[in-house]
Coordinates of C-alpha atoms in Angstrom, one line a residue:
M1 CA 0.1 17.0 -49.9
A2 CA 0.6 17.6 -46.2
L3 CA -1.9 15.9 -43.9
D4 CA -4.1 17.7 -41.3
S5 CA -2.4 17.6 -38.1
S6 CA -5.3 15.8 -36.4
L7 CA -4.4 12.8 -38.7
K8 CA -0.7 12.5 -37.5
R9 CA 0.6 10.7 -34.2
N10 CA 4.1 10.8 -33.2
F11 CA 5.1 7.9 -30.7
C12 CA 8.1 6.3 -29.6
I13 CA 8.9 2.6 -28.0
I14 CA 10.4 2.4 -24.6
A15 CA 11.3 -0.5 -22.7
H16 CA 14.1 -2.3 -20.8
I17 CA 16.8 -4.2 -22.6
D18 CA 15.5 -7.1 -24.4
H19 CA 11.9 -6.4 -24.1
G20 CA 11.2 -6.5 -27.6
K21 CA 11.2 -2.9 -29.1
S22 CA 13.0 -3.5 -32.4
T23 CA 10.9 -6.6 -33.2
L24 CA 7.7 -4.8 -32.6
A25 CA 9.0 -2.0 -35.1
D26 CA 9.3 -4.6 -37.7
R27 CA 5.8 -5.8 -36.9
F28 CA 4.5 -2.2 -37.8
I29 CA 6.5 -1.8 -40.9
E30 CA 5.3 -5.0 -42.2
R31 CA 1.8 -4.3 -41.5
A32 CA 2.2 -1.1 -43.2
Q33 CA 3.8 -2.8 -46.2
I34 CA 6.3 -0.2 -46.9
R35 CA 9.3 -2.9 -46.9
Q36 CA 9.4 -3.1 -50.8
N37 CA 12.9 -4.0 -52.4
R38 CA 14.8 -4.4 -49.2
G39 CA 16.7 -7.4 -50.2
P40 CA 17.0 -10.5 -48.4
E41 CA 14.5 -10.9 -45.5
Q42 CA 16.2 -9.6 -42.3
T43 CA 14.9 -8.8 -38.6
Q44 CA 15.3 -5.6 -36.7
I45 CA 14.6 -3.7 -40.1
L46 CA 15.5 -0.2 -38.2
D47 CA 19.0 -1.7 -36.7
N48 CA 21.0 -0.9 -39.7
M49 CA 24.5 -0.9 -38.1
D50 CA 26.5 -4.3 -38.2
I51 CA 27.3 -3.6 -34.5
E52 CA 23.7 -3.4 -33.6
R53 CA 22.9 -6.9 -35.2
E54 CA 25.6 -8.6 -33.8
R55 CA 25.2 -7.4 -30.1
G56 CA 21.4 -7.7 -30.5
I57 CA 20.7 -4.5 -29.2
T58 CA 19.5 -1.1 -30.4
I59 CA 22.1 1.7 -30.3
K60 CA 20.8 4.5 -32.5
S61 CA 17.2 5.4 -32.0
Q62 CA 15.6 5.3 -35.8
A63 CA 12.5 7.2 -37.0
V64 CA 10.1 5.8 -39.5
M65 CA 6.9 7.0 -40.9
I66 CA 4.0 4.6 -41.2
P67 CA 0.5 5.1 -43.1
Y68 CA -2.4 3.5 -41.4
K69 CA -6.1 3.2 -42.3
A70 CA -8.0 3.0 -38.9
Q71 CA -11.6 1.6 -38.5
D72 CA -13.0 5.0 -38.7
G73 CA -12.0 4.9 -42.3
K74 CA -9.4 8.0 -42.0
T75 CA -6.0 7.2 -42.9
Y76 CA -3.3 8.6 -40.2
E77 CA 0.4 9.2 -40.6
L78 CA 2.2 7.4 -37.5
N79 CA 5.4 8.6 -37.0
L80 CA 7.4 5.9 -34.9
V81 CA 10.8 6.1 -33.0
D82 CA 12.5 2.8 -32.1
T83 CA 14.7 3.6 -29.1
P84 CA 17.6 1.8 -27.3
G85 CA 16.9 0.0 -23.9
H86 CA 20.5 0.0 -22.6
V87 CA 21.4 2.7 -19.5
D88 CA 24.3 3.8 -21.5
F89 CA 22.2 5.1 -24.3
S90 CA 19.5 6.6 -22.0
Y91 CA 20.2 9.9 -23.6
E92 CA 19.5 8.7 -27.2
V93 CA 16.0 7.8 -25.5
S94 CA 15.3 11.4 -23.8
R95 CA 16.1 13.0 -27.6
A96 CA 13.7 10.6 -29.3
I97 CA 10.8 11.2 -26.5
S98 CA 11.4 15.1 -27.2
S99 CA 10.0 14.7 -30.8
C100 CA 6.9 12.7 -29.7
E101 CA 3.3 13.2 -28.2
G102 CA 3.2 9.4 -26.9
A103 CA 5.1 6.5 -26.0
L104 CA 4.4 2.7 -26.0
L105 CA 5.9 1.4 -22.6
L106 CA 6.8 -2.4 -23.6
I107 CA 7.0 -5.1 -20.5
D108 CA 8.3 -8.6 -21.4
A109 CA 5.1 -10.8 -20.1
A110 CA 7.7 -13.4 -18.8
Q111 CA 10.4 -10.7 -17.0
G112 CA 7.7 -8.3 -15.9
V113 CA 8.6 -4.7 -14.8
E114 CA 12.4 -4.2 -14.4
A115 CA 15.0 -1.1 -13.4
Q116 CA 15.1 0.5 -16.9
T117 CA 11.2 0.2 -17.5
L118 CA 10.9 2.9 -14.4
A119 CA 13.7 4.8 -15.4
N120 CA 12.1 5.4 -19.2
L121 CA 8.6 5.7 -17.8
Y122 CA 9.6 8.6 -15.5
M123 CA 11.6 10.2 -18.5
A124 CA 8.4 9.9 -20.5
M125 CA 6.5 11.3 -17.7
E126 CA 8.8 14.4 -17.5
H127 CA 7.8 15.2 -21.2
N128 CA 4.3 14.8 -20.5
L129 CA 3.8 12.0 -22.9
D130 CA 0.8 10.0 -23.5
I131 CA 1.8 6.3 -22.0
I132 CA 0.3 3.1 -23.3
P133 CA 1.5 0.0 -21.3
V134 CA 1.8 -2.7 -23.9
I135 CA 2.7 -6.5 -22.6
N136 CA 4.7 -8.1 -25.2
K137 CA 5.9 -11.7 -25.4
I138 CA 2.6 -13.3 -24.5
D139 CA 3.1 -16.2 -26.3
L140 CA 6.2 -17.5 -24.2
P141 CA 5.3 -20.7 -22.0
S142 CA 6.8 -18.7 -19.0
A143 CA 4.6 -15.4 -19.7
D144 CA 2.5 -14.3 -16.6
V145 CA 0.1 -11.8 -17.9
E146 CA -1.9 -11.5 -14.6
E147 CA 1.2 -10.7 -12.7
C148 CA 2.2 -8.3 -15.5
L149 CA -1.3 -6.1 -14.9
H150 CA -0.5 -6.1 -11.3
Q151 CA 3.0 -4.7 -11.9
I152 CA 1.5 -2.0 -14.2
D153 CA -1.0 -1.0 -11.9
H154 CA 1.3 -1.3 -8.4
D155 CA 4.5 -0.5 -9.5
L156 CA 3.8 1.9 -12.5
G157 CA 0.8 3.6 -11.1
L158 CA -0.9 3.1 -14.8
D159 CA -4.2 1.9 -15.5
P160 CA -4.1 -1.8 -16.4
D161 CA -7.4 -1.5 -18.2
M162 CA -5.3 0.4 -20.8
A163 CA -3.0 -2.2 -21.5
V164 CA -2.6 -3.9 -25.0
Q165 CA -1.5 -7.6 -25.1
V166 CA 0.9 -8.4 -28.1
S167 CA 3.3 -10.7 -29.5
A168 CA 5.8 -8.9 -31.4
K169 CA 7.2 -12.2 -32.7
T170 CA 3.6 -13.5 -34.4
G171 CA 2.1 -9.9 -34.9
Y172 CA -0.8 -11.1 -32.4
G173 CA -2.6 -8.0 -31.1
L174 CA -1.1 -5.4 -33.6
A175 CA -4.5 -4.4 -34.7
E176 CA -5.6 -3.5 -31.1
L177 CA -2.3 -1.7 -30.8
F178 CA -2.8 0.6 -33.8
E179 CA -6.1 1.5 -32.7
A180 CA -5.1 2.3 -29.3
I181 CA -2.2 4.7 -30.9
V182 CA -4.8 6.4 -32.6
N183 CA -7.4 6.8 -30.0
Y184 CA -5.1 7.5 -26.9
I185 CA -2.0 9.5 -28.2
S186 CA -2.8 13.1 -28.7
P187 CA -2.4 14.7 -32.2
P188 CA 0.6 17.3 -32.2
S189 CA -0.4 20.7 -31.7
G190 CA 1.3 23.5 -33.4
D191 CA 0.3 26.2 -35.9
P192 CA 1.6 25.9 -39.7
K193 CA 1.0 29.7 -40.0
A194 CA 3.5 30.7 -37.4
P195 CA 7.1 31.2 -37.7
L196 CA 9.1 28.3 -38.5
E197 CA 10.4 26.3 -35.4
A198 CA 12.0 22.8 -36.0
L199 CA 14.1 21.1 -33.3
I200 CA 17.1 18.9 -34.3
F201 CA 17.1 15.8 -32.3
D202 CA 19.7 13.9 -34.5
S203 CA 21.7 13.9 -37.8
H204 CA 24.0 11.8 -39.9
Y205 CA 26.6 12.3 -42.6
D206 CA 26.0 11.6 -46.3
A207 CA 29.3 11.5 -48.2
Y208 CA 27.5 12.9 -51.4
R209 CA 25.0 15.3 -49.7
G210 CA 26.6 16.3 -46.6
V211 CA 24.9 16.8 -43.4
V212 CA 21.4 15.2 -43.0
V213 CA 19.5 16.9 -40.4
H214 CA 16.7 15.1 -38.4
C215 CA 13.9 17.5 -37.0
R216 CA 10.7 17.7 -35.4
I217 CA 8.5 20.6 -36.3
F218 CA 6.6 22.3 -33.8
N219 CA 5.6 25.4 -35.8
G220 CA 5.3 26.7 -39.3
E221 CA 6.3 25.0 -42.5
L222 CA 9.7 24.1 -44.3
K223 CA 9.7 23.8 -47.8
D224 CA 12.4 23.1 -50.8
G225 CA 14.5 26.6 -51.3
D226 CA 13.6 28.1 -47.8
E227 CA 16.3 30.2 -46.6
V228 CA 16.7 28.8 -43.0
T229 CA 18.9 29.7 -39.9
F230 CA 20.4 27.5 -37.4
M231 CA 20.0 29.7 -34.3
H232 CA 22.4 28.3 -32.1
T233 CA 25.5 28.9 -34.5
D234 CA 23.4 31.7 -36.4
T235 CA 24.6 30.3 -39.7
T236 CA 22.3 30.7 -42.9
Y237 CA 21.8 27.8 -45.4
R238 CA 19.3 27.1 -48.4
A239 CA 17.0 23.9 -47.8
E240 CA 17.7 21.7 -50.7
E241 CA 15.4 18.9 -49.9
V242 CA 13.0 17.8 -47.2
G243 CA 11.2 14.7 -46.5
F244 CA 10.2 11.7 -44.0
F245 CA 11.9 8.5 -43.1
Q246 CA 10.7 5.4 -44.6
L247 CA 13.4 3.0 -44.5
G248 CA 15.3 5.6 -46.1
L249 CA 14.9 9.0 -47.2
Q250 CA 11.3 10.1 -49.0
K251 CA 11.0 13.4 -50.5
R252 CA 8.3 15.4 -50.0
D253 CA 7.4 19.2 -51.1
K254 CA 7.1 20.3 -47.4
L255 CA 7.1 19.5 -43.8
S256 CA 4.7 21.2 -41.3
A257 CA 3.7 21.5 -38.0
G258 CA 3.8 18.1 -36.1
D259 CA 5.6 16.3 -38.9
V260 CA 9.0 14.6 -38.1
G261 CA 11.2 14.4 -41.0
Y262 CA 14.6 15.5 -42.4
V263 CA 16.1 18.5 -44.2
I264 CA 19.3 18.5 -46.3
T265 CA 20.9 22.1 -46.5
G266 CA 24.4 21.1 -47.9
V267 CA 25.8 21.7 -44.5
K268 CA 29.6 20.7 -45.2
T269 CA 31.1 22.0 -41.7
I270 CA 30.0 19.4 -39.2
S271 CA 30.4 21.7 -36.2
D272 CA 27.7 24.0 -37.6
V273 CA 24.9 21.4 -36.6
R274 CA 24.3 20.7 -33.0
V275 CA 21.6 18.4 -31.6
G276 CA 19.2 20.4 -29.6
D277 CA 19.4 23.6 -32.1
T278 CA 16.5 25.3 -33.6
I279 CA 16.2 25.9 -37.3
T280 CA 13.9 28.9 -38.2
S281 CA 12.9 30.7 -41.2
T282 CA 15.8 33.6 -41.9
S283 CA 12.9 36.0 -43.5
K284 CA 10.4 35.4 -40.5
P285 CA 12.3 34.2 -37.7
A286 CA 10.9 32.8 -34.3
K287 CA 11.6 35.2 -31.3
K288 CA 13.6 32.9 -29.3
P289 CA 15.1 29.1 -29.7
L290 CA 13.3 25.7 -28.4
P291 CA 14.4 24.6 -24.9
G292 CA 16.4 22.0 -26.7
F293 CA 18.2 19.4 -24.4
K294 CA 20.4 19.7 -21.4
D295 CA 24.2 19.0 -21.7
V296 CA 25.1 15.2 -21.4
K297 CA 27.5 14.7 -18.6
P298 CA 30.2 12.0 -19.4
V299 CA 30.9 9.6 -16.8
V300 CA 33.5 7.5 -17.9
F301 CA 36.9 9.2 -19.4
S302 CA 39.7 7.2 -21.8
S303 CA 42.1 8.5 -24.2
I304 CA 42.4 7.0 -27.8
Y305 CA 45.3 7.0 -29.8
P306 CA 45.9 5.6 -33.6
V307 CA 47.8 2.7 -33.7
D308 CA 49.6 4.2 -36.6
T309 CA 50.8 7.8 -35.9
N310 CA 50.3 8.7 -39.4
D311 CA 46.5 8.1 -39.1
Y312 CA 46.0 11.0 -36.6
E313 CA 44.0 13.2 -39.0
E314 CA 41.8 10.2 -39.9
L315 CA 40.9 9.8 -36.5
V316 CA 40.3 13.5 -36.2
D317 CA 37.8 13.1 -39.2
A318 CA 36.4 10.0 -37.8
L319 CA 35.5 11.6 -34.3
D320 CA 34.0 14.7 -36.3
R321 CA 31.6 12.3 -38.0
L322 CA 30.8 10.1 -35.0
K323 CA 29.9 13.3 -33.0
L324 CA 27.3 14.3 -35.5
N325 CA 25.6 11.0 -35.0
D326 CA 26.3 10.5 -31.1
A327 CA 25.8 13.7 -29.4
S328 CA 26.6 12.3 -26.3
L329 CA 30.5 12.0 -27.3
V330 CA 33.0 14.6 -25.6
Y331 CA 36.5 14.6 -26.7
E332 CA 39.5 17.2 -26.7
K333 CA 43.2 16.8 -27.8
D334 CA 45.7 14.9 -25.8
S335 CA 49.3 13.4 -26.0
S336 CA 51.2 10.6 -24.4
A337 CA 55.1 9.6 -24.5
A338 CA 54.2 6.1 -25.2
L339 CA 51.5 6.4 -27.8
G340 CA 51.9 9.8 -29.5
F341 CA 49.3 12.2 -30.3
G342 CA 45.5 11.3 -29.7
F343 CA 42.3 12.3 -27.9
R344 CA 40.5 12.3 -24.3
C345 CA 37.3 11.2 -24.6
G346 CA 34.3 11.0 -22.5
F347 CA 31.6 8.6 -22.5
L348 CA 28.3 7.6 -20.8
G349 CA 29.4 4.1 -19.5
M350 CA 31.6 1.3 -20.6
L351 CA 29.3 -0.1 -23.2
H352 CA 29.0 3.3 -24.7
L353 CA 33.0 3.2 -24.9
E354 CA 33.0 -0.2 -26.6
V355 CA 30.6 0.8 -29.0
V356 CA 32.6 3.9 -30.2
Q357 CA 35.9 2.0 -30.4
E358 CA 33.9 -0.6 -32.8
R359 CA 32.3 2.2 -34.9
I360 CA 35.8 4.0 -35.3
E361 CA 37.2 0.7 -36.4
R362 CA 34.7 -0.7 -38.6
E363 CA 33.3 2.4 -40.3
F364 CA 36.4 4.5 -40.8
G365 CA 38.9 1.5 -40.9
L366 CA 41.1 2.6 -38.2
S367 CA 43.2 0.5 -35.8
I368 CA 43.1 2.4 -32.3
V369 CA 44.1 2.1 -28.8
F370 CA 42.3 3.2 -25.6
T371 CA 44.0 3.8 -22.2
S372 CA 42.5 2.5 -18.9
P373 CA 38.9 3.9 -18.3
S374 CA 38.7 6.3 -15.4
V375 CA 35.9 8.6 -13.8
R376 CA 36.2 12.4 -13.0
Y377 CA 37.6 13.2 -9.4
H378 CA 37.5 16.4 -7.5
V379 CA 41.0 16.9 -6.0
H380 CA 40.8 19.9 -3.0
M381 CA 44.2 21.4 -2.6
K382 CA 45.7 22.4 0.5
D383 CA 45.6 26.4 -1.0
G384 CA 42.0 25.8 -1.1
S385 CA 41.8 25.3 -4.8
M386 CA 39.8 22.4 -6.3
L387 CA 40.9 20.5 -9.4
S388 CA 38.9 18.2 -11.9
V389 CA 41.0 15.3 -12.5
D390 CA 40.1 12.3 -15.2
N391 CA 43.4 11.8 -16.4
P392 CA 45.9 10.1 -14.1
L393 CA 48.9 12.1 -15.7
E394 CA 47.3 15.5 -14.2
Y395 CA 46.9 14.2 -10.8
P396 CA 48.9 16.6 -8.6
E397 CA 52.1 15.6 -5.8
P398 CA 50.3 14.0 -2.8
M399 CA 51.9 16.8 -0.5
R400 CA 50.0 19.4 -2.2
I401 CA 46.6 17.3 -1.8
D402 CA 44.3 18.1 0.8
Y403 CA 41.7 15.4 0.2
A404 CA 39.9 13.9 -2.8
E405 CA 36.6 13.3 -3.7
E406 CA 34.6 10.6 -6.4
P407 CA 31.4 10.4 -7.9
Y408 CA 28.6 8.3 -6.4
I409 CA 26.0 6.7 -8.0
Q410 CA 22.6 5.2 -6.4
A411 CA 22.0 1.7 -8.2
N412 CA 18.4 0.2 -8.4
I413 CA 18.7 -3.6 -8.8
I414 CA 15.5 -5.4 -9.3
T415 CA 16.2 -9.0 -8.6
P416 CA 13.9 -12.3 -7.8
V417 CA 14.3 -13.2 -4.2
Q418 CA 16.3 -16.2 -4.3
Y419 CA 19.4 -14.1 -5.5
L420 CA 19.3 -11.5 -3.0
G421 CA 22.6 -12.8 -1.0
P422 CA 25.1 -13.1 -3.7
I423 CA 23.9 -9.6 -5.1
I424 CA 24.1 -8.1 -1.8
N425 CA 27.7 -9.6 -1.7
L426 CA 28.8 -8.1 -4.9
C427 CA 27.5 -4.6 -3.6
I428 CA 29.5 -4.9 -0.5
D429 CA 32.5 -6.1 -2.4
R430 CA 32.3 -2.9 -4.3
R431 CA 32.3 -0.5 -1.4
G432 CA 28.2 -0.2 -1.6
T433 CA 26.0 1.0 1.6
Q434 CA 22.6 -0.2 1.1
A435 CA 20.2 2.9 1.0
G436 CA 16.9 0.7 0.8
M437 CA 15.2 -2.4 0.0
N438 CA 11.7 -2.8 -1.2
Y439 CA 9.6 -6.2 -1.5
L440 CA 7.8 -5.2 -4.8
D441 CA 5.8 -8.7 -4.3
A442 CA 6.3 -12.0 -3.0
K443 CA 8.8 -13.0 -5.6
R444 CA 10.8 -9.6 -6.6
V445 CA 12.6 -7.3 -4.5
E446 CA 14.4 -3.8 -5.3
L447 CA 17.8 -3.1 -3.9
I448 CA 19.1 0.5 -3.6
Y449 CA 22.6 0.9 -3.3
E450 CA 25.2 3.8 -2.9
M451 CA 28.4 3.3 -4.4
P452 CA 31.5 4.5 -6.2
L453 CA 31.0 4.8 -10.0
A454 CA 34.6 3.6 -10.5
E455 CA 33.5 0.4 -9.1
V456 CA 30.7 -0.1 -11.5
L457 CA 32.8 0.6 -14.6
F458 CA 34.8 -3.1 -14.6
E459 CA 32.5 -6.0 -14.9
F460 CA 29.9 -4.9 -12.6
Y461 CA 27.3 -5.5 -14.8
D462 CA 28.7 -8.8 -16.1
R463 CA 29.0 -9.9 -12.5
L464 CA 25.5 -9.1 -11.5
K465 CA 23.9 -10.8 -14.6
S466 CA 26.3 -14.1 -13.8
V467 CA 25.3 -14.1 -10.1
S468 CA 21.6 -13.6 -10.8
R469 CA 21.5 -16.0 -13.8
G470 CA 20.5 -13.1 -16.1
Y471 CA 17.2 -12.3 -14.0
A472 CA 18.6 -8.9 -11.9
S473 CA 18.1 -5.7 -13.9
F474 CA 20.1 -2.7 -13.0
D475 CA 19.9 1.1 -13.8
Y476 CA 21.8 3.9 -12.1
D477 CA 21.9 7.8 -11.6
V478 CA 25.1 9.9 -10.5
I479 CA 24.1 11.6 -7.2
G480 CA 27.1 13.5 -6.2
Y481 CA 30.8 13.5 -5.0
R482 CA 31.9 11.9 -1.8
R483 CA 35.4 11.9 -0.1
T484 CA 37.8 9.0 -0.9
D485 CA 41.4 7.7 -0.5
L486 CA 42.8 7.9 -3.8
V487 CA 46.3 7.0 -5.2
R488 CA 47.8 7.1 -8.6
L489 CA 49.1 3.5 -9.5
D490 CA 52.1 3.8 -11.9
I491 CA 53.3 0.9 -14.2
L492 CA 57.3 0.6 -14.6
V493 CA 58.6 -1.5 -17.3
N494 CA 62.3 -2.0 -16.9
G495 CA 62.5 1.2 -14.6
E496 CA 60.7 3.5 -17.2
P497 CA 57.0 4.4 -16.2
V498 CA 54.5 3.9 -18.9
D499 CA 52.1 7.0 -18.9
A500 CA 49.3 5.2 -21.0
L501 CA 49.0 2.6 -18.3
S502 CA 48.8 4.8 -15.4
Q503 CA 45.4 4.6 -13.1
L504 CA 43.8 6.4 -10.3
V505 CA 42.5 4.0 -7.8
F506 CA 41.1 3.5 -4.5
R507 CA 43.8 2.7 -2.1
G508 CA 42.4 -0.2 -0.6
N509 CA 42.1 -1.8 -4.2
S510 CA 45.8 -0.8 -5.6
Q511 CA 47.3 -3.9 -4.3
R512 CA 44.7 -6.0 -6.1
R513 CA 44.8 -3.9 -9.5
G514 CA 48.6 -3.5 -9.7
R515 CA 49.2 -7.1 -9.2
M516 CA 46.6 -7.7 -12.0
V517 CA 48.2 -5.1 -14.4
C518 CA 51.6 -6.7 -13.8
E519 CA 50.3 -10.2 -14.6
R520 CA 48.9 -9.3 -17.6
L521 CA 51.7 -7.4 -19.0
R522 CA 54.1 -10.4 -18.0
K523 CA 52.0 -12.6 -20.4
E524 CA 51.9 -9.9 -23.2
I525 CA 55.3 -8.7 -23.5
P526 CA 57.7 -10.6 -25.4
R527 CA 61.0 -11.8 -23.8
Q528 CA 64.3 -10.1 -24.5
Q529 CA 68.0 -11.0 -24.2
F530 CA 67.7 -9.4 -20.8
K531 CA 65.5 -9.6 -17.7
I532 CA 62.5 -7.1 -17.6
A533 CA 61.0 -6.1 -14.7
I534 CA 57.5 -5.1 -14.5
Q535 CA 56.3 -3.0 -11.2
A536 CA 53.3 -1.2 -9.9
A537 CA 54.1 1.7 -7.9
I538 CA 52.5 4.3 -5.7
G539 CA 54.7 7.2 -5.7
G540 CA 58.3 5.8 -4.8
T541 CA 56.8 2.6 -3.3
I542 CA 56.8 -0.5 -5.3
I543 CA 53.6 -2.7 -4.5
S544 CA 53.8 -5.4 -7.0
R545 CA 56.5 -7.0 -9.3
E546 CA 56.4 -9.6 -12.0
T547 CA 59.7 -10.7 -14.1
I548 CA 59.8 -11.6 -17.6
S549 CA 63.1 -14.0 -17.7
A550 CA 65.5 -13.4 -20.6
F551 CA 66.4 -15.7 -23.2
R552 CA 69.5 -17.6 -22.4
K553 CA 71.9 -19.4 -24.6
D554 CA 73.6 -22.4 -22.9
V555 CA 77.3 -20.7 -23.4
T556 CA 78.8 -23.9 -21.1
A557 CA 77.7 -26.4 -23.7
K558 CA 81.4 -26.8 -25.1
C559 CA 82.5 -27.4 -21.5
Y560 CA 82.6 -31.3 -21.1
G561 CA 84.6 -32.0 -18.1
G562 CA 87.6 -29.8 -16.6
D563 CA 87.7 -27.3 -13.9
I564 CA 84.2 -25.7 -12.8
S565 CA 86.2 -22.2 -12.9
R566 CA 86.3 -22.4 -16.9
K567 CA 82.0 -22.6 -16.5
R568 CA 82.3 -20.0 -13.9
K569 CA 84.1 -17.4 -16.1
L570 CA 81.9 -17.9 -19.1
L571 CA 78.8 -17.6 -17.0
E572 CA 80.3 -14.0 -15.4
K573 CA 81.0 -13.0 -19.0
Q574 CA 77.4 -13.8 -20.1
K575 CA 76.1 -12.0 -17.0
E576 CA 78.0 -8.9 -17.6
G577 CA 77.0 -8.8 -21.4
K578 CA 73.1 -9.0 -20.2
K579 CA 73.9 -6.0 -17.4
R580 CA 75.1 -3.9 -20.2
M581 CA 72.4 -5.1 -22.9
K582 CA 69.9 -3.9 -19.9
M583 CA 71.3 -0.5 -19.7
V584 CA 71.0 0.3 -23.3
G585 CA 68.2 -2.1 -24.1
N586 CA 64.6 -0.8 -24.9
V587 CA 61.4 -2.8 -24.2
E588 CA 58.7 -2.2 -27.1
I589 CA 55.2 -2.8 -25.5
P590 CA 52.9 -4.5 -27.9
Q591 CA 49.4 -3.0 -28.5
S592 CA 48.0 -6.1 -27.5
A593 CA 49.4 -5.5 -24.1
F594 CA 47.4 -2.0 -23.7
L595 CA 44.3 -4.0 -24.4
A596 CA 44.8 -6.8 -22.2
V597 CA 44.9 -4.2 -19.3
L598 CA 41.5 -3.0 -20.2
K599 CA 40.0 -6.6 -20.4
S600 CA 37.8 -7.4 -17.2
D601 CA 39.1 -9.9 -14.6
E602 CA 36.2 -12.6 -16.2
D603 CA 37.6 -12.3 -19.7
S604 CA 41.0 -13.0 -18.3
N605 CA 39.8 -15.9 -16.0

């Protein structure tokens, strides 16, 4: 039986990375005692991907319904959504926020307010959510609760008296937090008698039942057997099962206004389901679809190819299913002379790229290769036209180009004062210009830098963490395009260009980048019977070169004594043979070589 909507609360947990969102979600689930028969004890219950457990991060937002008997004697339904903290997955957070009325803003008692804390707060405010500040990890020896309360007031502009102090690790303060959720977060509004309006905020694929759609009901009711229409694709299905999330799918007779749950309609065509689409009743449709989500703009581009060309069809299927579960993934067909047929993909950042790579390899058992990541450049031609280029192979001839522009970001870095010098040097080294510097208090400073997005792709975040001993936090927004001096860096192996290794780079960095790629390839490409030249070139100019020396048999071993001309004759004969071999010899580039080029400078050192 469906509850009165005044007894429902929909909320999410938002915070900077590593502030304890998933651990707090664990305590909620344990408190509600809904964890029966879950096998061996495990932490981060809602992080159900291997890659999430290994990296210790949340990648997918997960929903769970928690029953709670409040102090007023009423039983409430709390729909909790656990969200990721990393900047690359902020699109996941925005979708989770749209299905809620309130948010718990978690702040680490030892670290205080960090860059993503602010970014997530602004996102929640845009959606008019009720925000409860929660100070977590108060059991740590380094916890500074007074400072956190000051930051909640000074940095976030929230009421520090509303802040709830908890320890997600020990469960301290949980009773107060449950009561705060019931008292401070508004119940969902919506009319169960109105035409059905349900927003799709996520989905996943079940091998036996097809697509499982995750939705939030804003108006109306959804029951088993109802005929429903997906408004964006204008396709009609019958609801085979509806229910809610509770460490799995729990069947229910109906979902009504204010509920967060799932619907299975037997959809087998994955492209029919789109995140942000509205589900409505076929017999009594809504007048217009819900606003949905703004289209996500990828910022990093890379081509992906199967190691075995026979796996191409499996890669198509893998990307289709991944797209269903990861709405921010964008891809189109691509091909390469070196690697065959593949896809050009768009990602929200380097971590997003790595996660997609690992998920394809683990969940679908495919071996794949990524080309060097690139950003999207605007190339203005002399004839007045403008091209958007993210693939180096599509870069036009230099004589036809008037000028090029590259995307710039505004980076917000919050750091303890003692690491200010090294961080400023790092930003200057990455072509950053300082746009602002604010002292938040005596110990912390906020740096605002404008810098090219391409400079942040390769190991910037790792370097930032190492120079600040892990204390600096980083968040960024793309702010537009600015003029740049762009060149295409080609890599030649034995005189032949390898298209999969071409890169678009800033001219000032081209020499260093070319030298680095050549050195890595020299270590990865096996020696042959002839000498192999590895060169980096801009147009017709070679800017860097490494040589892989040939295997060399000692042909003079049998000449002991005698005239020197006998040895010279044998060496000349060997030289001629190697020259002939070089003309007809092909150099096979191993897959490890493509991967080595992608590794950051830090990894190789």
